[in-house]
Amino acid sequence: MRPGFQNTSSSKGQIRYLVYCMENAIFNLAANQEQMVWLIDFQGWTMGSVSIKVTRETAHILQDYYPERLALGILYNPPRIFESFWKVVRPFLEHKTYKKVKFVYSDNTESQKIMTDLFEMDKLESAFGGHNPAGFDLNKYAEKMKEDDQKMSAFVESASSVFFQEQSHVSVLQPEFSVTEHQLESSSDSSPSSDAESPRRVDTKILSANEMKEQPNCKNTIAESGVSRPLIHMNDFA
C-alpha cells in the first residue's frame, strides 16, 4: 500500500478500491494460505493523504468483513507526524489487530530484522529495504489488474454454473403432479372405501435456503397430518 500516492478525494471510491484490492489479494492466495502481510510504504505521506472518515470506514471493513486475514501489518518509514495520527487511529482498531502492526525504519537495525526474517531480500522492492530495483509501474499494474479481472469473472461464472446445476438437482425431487384438498374430498365422497384404501393427504413444505441452514441437521423431519418427511439439504448434492 502506498497512501502517499493517493490522488482521489472520493471516500466512497477509496473504500471501493480497498474492497477490490482485498478481494483480488484473497483470490490470489495459495490454496493453503488464509492470511497475508500488508506492507505500507510511507514515502510521500502527509496528513493530507488520508482522512479520519476513510480511516474509520477502512477499519470497519477490514475487521468486520475480513476478520483474521491480517497476519502482520508493516508500517515502513512512517514520518514522525504519523505518531499523532496513530493515536487517533488506535481506538478504531481491536486490540488483537493493532498488536499485529509493526513499525519498521530503514535506519534501525533491530526493526529491519523483521523484514529479513519475513522476505527474500533479493525479491523485495527497494522501497521496503530490499534489493529489487523495480518500482511501481502503473502500466504493468493495469495489465495485471485486467488479467486478474478476467480470471475473477471466469471464476464467478463457473461458480454460478455449479449453483444452477445444484438447483436443477433439487427441482428433480419436486413432484410432477399435485392433488388438491378439494380433489381428495371429492374422491372420498364419491367412492366410499375403507380407511386403508382411502387416499391420505400429505402436506409438504418447500424450504428456502435460509430455512435449511436453520435446521440442525438433515435428519430432522416434518410431521404434518401424521406423515413424516425427511428434510433434504443442499449439502446432500455437494
Short mmCIF file of C-alpha atoms in Angstrom, two decimals:
data_model
loop_
_atom_site.label_atom_id
_atom_site.label_comp_id
_atom_site.label_asym_id
_atom_site.label_seq_id
_atom_site.Cartn_x
_atom_site.Cartn_y
_atom_site.Cartn_z
CA MET A 1 0.00 0.00 0.00
CA ARG A 2 1.23 3.46 -0.89
CA PRO A 3 -1.02 6.06 0.76
CA GLY A 4 1.39 8.85 -0.21
CA PHE A 5 0.33 8.34 -3.85
CA GLN A 6 -3.36 8.80 -3.09
CA ASN A 7 -4.75 11.12 -5.79
CA THR A 8 -8.51 11.00 -5.25
CA SER A 9 -10.84 12.77 -2.84
CA SER A 10 -13.82 10.42 -3.12
CA SER A 11 -14.12 8.49 0.14
CA LYS A 12 -16.61 6.10 -1.49
CA GLY A 13 -14.19 5.46 -4.35
CA GLN A 14 -11.31 4.83 -1.95
CA ILE A 15 -13.34 2.27 0.01
CA ARG A 16 -14.47 0.57 -3.21
CA TYR A 17 -10.85 0.30 -4.29
CA LEU A 18 -9.89 -1.10 -0.87
CA VAL A 19 -12.50 -3.85 -1.24
CA TYR A 20 -11.34 -4.53 -4.80
CA CYS A 21 -7.74 -4.95 -3.61
CA MET A 22 -8.77 -7.21 -0.72
CA GLU A 23 -10.87 -9.47 -2.95
CA ASN A 24 -8.08 -9.58 -5.51
CA ALA A 25 -5.46 -10.44 -2.88
CA ILE A 26 -7.60 -13.23 -1.41
CA PHE A 27 -8.32 -14.59 -4.89
CA ASN A 28 -4.56 -14.86 -5.49
CA LEU A 29 -3.70 -16.54 -2.19
CA ALA A 30 -2.20 -20.01 -2.31
CA ALA A 31 -4.62 -22.87 -1.67
CA ASN A 32 -3.31 -23.48 1.87
CA GLN A 33 -2.90 -19.81 2.80
CA GLU A 34 -5.52 -17.69 4.55
CA GLN A 35 -3.59 -14.69 5.89
CA MET A 36 -1.39 -12.05 4.35
CA VAL A 37 1.24 -9.49 5.31
CA TRP A 38 0.49 -5.87 4.43
CA LEU A 39 3.36 -3.57 3.53
CA ILE A 40 2.61 0.14 3.79
CA ASP A 41 5.11 2.49 2.16
CA PHE A 42 5.04 5.97 3.71
CA GLN A 43 7.08 7.67 1.01
CA GLY A 44 5.42 11.00 0.26
CA TRP A 45 2.84 10.56 3.03
CA THR A 46 1.36 13.66 4.66
CA MET A 47 -1.58 14.26 6.95
CA GLY A 48 -3.49 15.33 3.83
CA SER A 49 -3.08 11.86 2.32
CA VAL A 50 -5.85 10.35 4.44
CA SER A 51 -8.99 11.36 6.28
CA ILE A 52 -10.38 10.24 9.64
CA LYS A 53 -13.66 9.26 7.93
CA VAL A 54 -11.92 6.97 5.43
CA THR A 55 -9.66 5.54 8.15
CA ARG A 56 -12.64 4.70 10.37
CA GLU A 57 -14.51 3.07 7.47
CA THR A 58 -11.37 1.18 6.45
CA ALA A 59 -11.04 -0.27 9.95
CA HIS A 60 -14.72 -1.23 9.88
CA ILE A 61 -14.42 -3.00 6.51
CA LEU A 62 -11.24 -4.89 7.38
CA GLN A 63 -12.31 -6.02 10.86
CA ASP A 64 -15.96 -6.85 10.15
CA TYR A 65 -15.73 -8.28 6.64
CA TYR A 66 -12.18 -9.67 6.52
CA PRO A 67 -11.57 -10.95 10.05
CA GLU A 68 -8.27 -12.74 10.71
CA ARG A 69 -6.95 -12.03 7.21
CA LEU A 70 -4.14 -9.91 8.61
CA ALA A 71 -1.08 -11.84 9.75
CA LEU A 72 1.11 -8.75 10.08
CA GLY A 73 0.93 -5.10 9.06
CA ILE A 74 4.26 -3.35 8.45
CA LEU A 75 4.39 0.45 8.50
CA TYR A 76 7.62 1.22 6.68
CA ASN A 77 9.38 4.51 7.47
CA PRO A 78 6.36 6.39 8.81
CA PRO A 79 7.18 10.08 9.43
CA ARG A 80 7.24 11.47 12.95
CA ILE A 81 3.93 13.24 12.40
CA PHE A 82 2.28 9.86 11.83
CA GLU A 83 2.64 9.09 15.53
CA SER A 84 -0.03 11.70 16.28
CA PHE A 85 -2.30 10.22 13.61
CA TRP A 86 -1.72 6.72 15.01
CA LYS A 87 -3.00 7.80 18.41
CA VAL A 88 -6.24 8.85 16.71
CA VAL A 89 -6.48 5.62 14.70
CA ARG A 90 -5.83 3.12 17.50
CA PRO A 91 -9.29 3.43 19.12
CA PHE A 92 -10.83 2.24 15.84
CA LEU A 93 -8.83 -0.99 15.94
CA GLU A 94 -9.37 -4.08 18.02
CA HIS A 95 -6.61 -4.89 20.47
CA LYS A 96 -5.53 -8.06 18.63
CA THR A 97 -5.43 -6.09 15.36
CA TYR A 98 -3.16 -3.23 16.36
CA LYS A 99 -0.87 -5.68 18.17
CA LYS A 100 -0.11 -7.12 14.71
CA VAL A 101 1.07 -3.73 13.44
CA LYS A 102 4.86 -3.25 13.36
CA PHE A 103 6.79 -0.02 12.82
CA VAL A 104 9.89 -0.58 10.69
CA TYR A 105 12.56 2.04 9.96
CA SER A 106 15.33 1.73 7.37
CA ASP A 107 17.89 3.22 9.77
CA ASN A 108 17.00 0.87 12.64
CA THR A 109 18.85 -2.47 12.53
CA GLU A 110 16.55 -4.16 15.02
CA SER A 111 13.35 -3.30 13.14
CA GLN A 112 14.98 -4.21 9.83
CA LYS A 113 15.37 -7.77 11.15
CA ILE A 114 11.59 -8.08 10.80
CA MET A 115 12.00 -7.66 7.05
CA THR A 116 14.88 -10.09 6.67
CA ASP A 117 13.01 -12.72 8.67
CA LEU A 118 9.87 -12.41 6.54
CA PHE A 119 11.05 -11.74 3.00
CA GLU A 120 13.60 -12.76 0.41
CA MET A 121 15.51 -9.50 0.23
CA ASP A 122 16.56 -10.04 -3.40
CA LYS A 123 12.88 -10.06 -4.40
CA LEU A 124 11.68 -7.34 -2.01
CA GLU A 125 11.38 -3.86 -3.55
CA SER A 126 13.98 -1.30 -2.61
CA ALA A 127 11.19 0.94 -1.29
CA PHE A 128 10.94 -1.56 1.59
CA GLY A 129 14.67 -2.06 2.06
CA GLY A 130 15.03 -4.93 -0.40
CA HIS A 131 17.48 -5.36 -3.27
CA ASN A 132 14.92 -5.41 -6.10
CA PRO A 133 15.26 -2.10 -8.02
CA ALA A 134 11.87 -2.49 -9.71
CA GLY A 135 9.43 0.17 -8.60
CA PHE A 136 5.74 0.79 -9.12
CA ASP A 137 4.81 0.79 -12.82
CA LEU A 138 1.26 1.93 -13.48
CA ASN A 139 1.05 0.29 -16.92
CA LYS A 140 2.28 -3.08 -15.67
CA TYR A 141 -0.09 -2.86 -12.71
CA ALA A 142 -3.02 -2.05 -15.04
CA GLU A 143 -2.24 -5.10 -17.18
CA LYS A 144 -2.10 -7.29 -14.07
CA MET A 145 -5.46 -5.90 -12.95
CA LYS A 146 -7.02 -6.77 -16.32
CA GLU A 147 -5.68 -10.32 -16.13
CA ASP A 148 -6.98 -10.79 -12.60
CA ASP A 149 -10.38 -9.31 -13.53
CA GLN A 150 -10.72 -11.84 -16.35
CA LYS A 151 -9.78 -14.70 -14.01
CA MET A 152 -12.26 -13.46 -11.42
CA SER A 153 -15.06 -13.19 -14.00
CA ALA A 154 -14.37 -16.75 -15.19
CA PHE A 155 -14.41 -17.97 -11.59
CA VAL A 156 -17.74 -16.25 -10.82
CA GLU A 157 -19.33 -17.67 -13.99
CA SER A 158 -18.09 -21.14 -13.08
CA ALA A 159 -19.45 -20.86 -9.54
CA SER A 160 -22.81 -19.63 -10.88
CA SER A 161 -22.98 -22.60 -13.25
CA VAL A 162 -22.38 -25.04 -10.38
CA PHE A 163 -25.06 -23.30 -8.28
CA PHE A 164 -27.71 -23.58 -11.01
CA GLN A 165 -26.80 -27.23 -11.57
CA GLU A 166 -27.45 -27.87 -7.87
CA GLN A 167 -30.76 -26.05 -8.17
CA SER A 168 -31.76 -28.30 -11.06
CA HIS A 169 -30.99 -31.37 -8.92
CA VAL A 170 -33.34 -30.07 -6.24
CA SER A 171 -36.12 -29.45 -8.76
CA VAL A 172 -35.96 -33.13 -9.82
CA LEU A 173 -37.12 -34.06 -6.32
CA GLN A 174 -40.28 -31.99 -6.57
CA PRO A 175 -43.47 -33.99 -7.51
CA GLU A 176 -44.56 -33.86 -11.13
CA PHE A 177 -48.21 -33.61 -10.10
CA SER A 178 -50.18 -32.45 -7.10
CA VAL A 179 -53.53 -33.38 -5.62
CA THR A 180 -55.56 -30.55 -4.13
CA GLU A 181 -57.57 -30.84 -0.96
CA HIS A 182 -60.78 -30.38 -2.95
CA GLN A 183 -59.90 -33.32 -5.22
CA LEU A 184 -59.21 -35.51 -2.20
CA GLU A 185 -62.51 -34.59 -0.61
CA SER A 186 -64.39 -35.24 -3.88
CA SER A 187 -62.73 -38.61 -4.28
CA SER A 188 -63.60 -39.55 -0.72
CA ASP A 189 -67.28 -38.55 -1.12
CA SER A 190 -67.78 -40.29 -4.47
CA SER A 191 -66.14 -43.62 -3.71
CA PRO A 192 -66.59 -44.85 -0.14
CA SER A 193 -63.93 -47.30 0.92
CA SER A 194 -62.07 -48.47 3.95
CA ASP A 195 -59.54 -46.25 5.70
CA ALA A 196 -56.75 -48.44 4.37
CA GLU A 197 -57.78 -47.72 0.77
CA SER A 198 -58.62 -44.02 1.17
CA PRO A 199 -56.05 -41.58 -0.12
CA ARG A 200 -54.23 -39.71 2.63
CA ARG A 201 -53.46 -36.03 2.36
CA VAL A 202 -49.76 -35.30 2.58
CA ASP A 203 -48.70 -31.71 3.20
CA THR A 204 -45.18 -30.88 2.16
CA LYS A 205 -43.19 -27.74 2.76
CA ILE A 206 -40.57 -26.44 0.36
CA LEU A 207 -37.84 -24.88 2.46
CA SER A 208 -35.82 -21.89 1.39
CA ALA A 209 -32.02 -21.99 1.57
CA ASN A 210 -32.05 -19.87 4.74
CA GLU A 211 -34.62 -22.12 6.38
CA MET A 212 -32.48 -25.14 5.55
CA LYS A 213 -29.49 -23.56 7.24
CA GLU A 214 -31.53 -23.06 10.42
CA GLN A 215 -32.18 -26.81 10.69
CA PRO A 216 -29.68 -28.59 12.99
CA ASN A 217 -29.09 -31.44 10.55
CA CYS A 218 -30.60 -33.27 7.63
CA LYS A 219 -32.14 -35.97 9.85
CA ASN A 220 -34.88 -33.67 11.15
CA THR A 221 -38.41 -34.42 10.00
CA ILE A 222 -41.61 -32.51 9.45
CA ALA A 223 -44.72 -34.24 10.82
CA GLU A 224 -47.86 -32.96 9.16
CA SER A 225 -51.18 -34.83 9.09
CA GLY A 226 -49.47 -37.81 10.66
CA VAL A 227 -46.87 -38.14 7.89
CA SER A 228 -43.15 -37.54 8.44
CA ARG A 229 -40.80 -36.49 5.65
CA PRO A 230 -37.03 -36.03 5.87
CA LEU A 231 -35.65 -32.59 5.10
CA ILE A 232 -33.39 -32.50 2.05
CA HIS A 233 -30.41 -30.18 2.31
CA MET A 234 -28.38 -28.62 -0.48
CA ASN A 235 -25.30 -30.25 1.07
CA ASP A 236 -26.69 -33.63 0.08
CA PHE A 237 -25.89 -32.76 -3.52
CA ALA A 238 -22.43 -31.30 -2.95
#
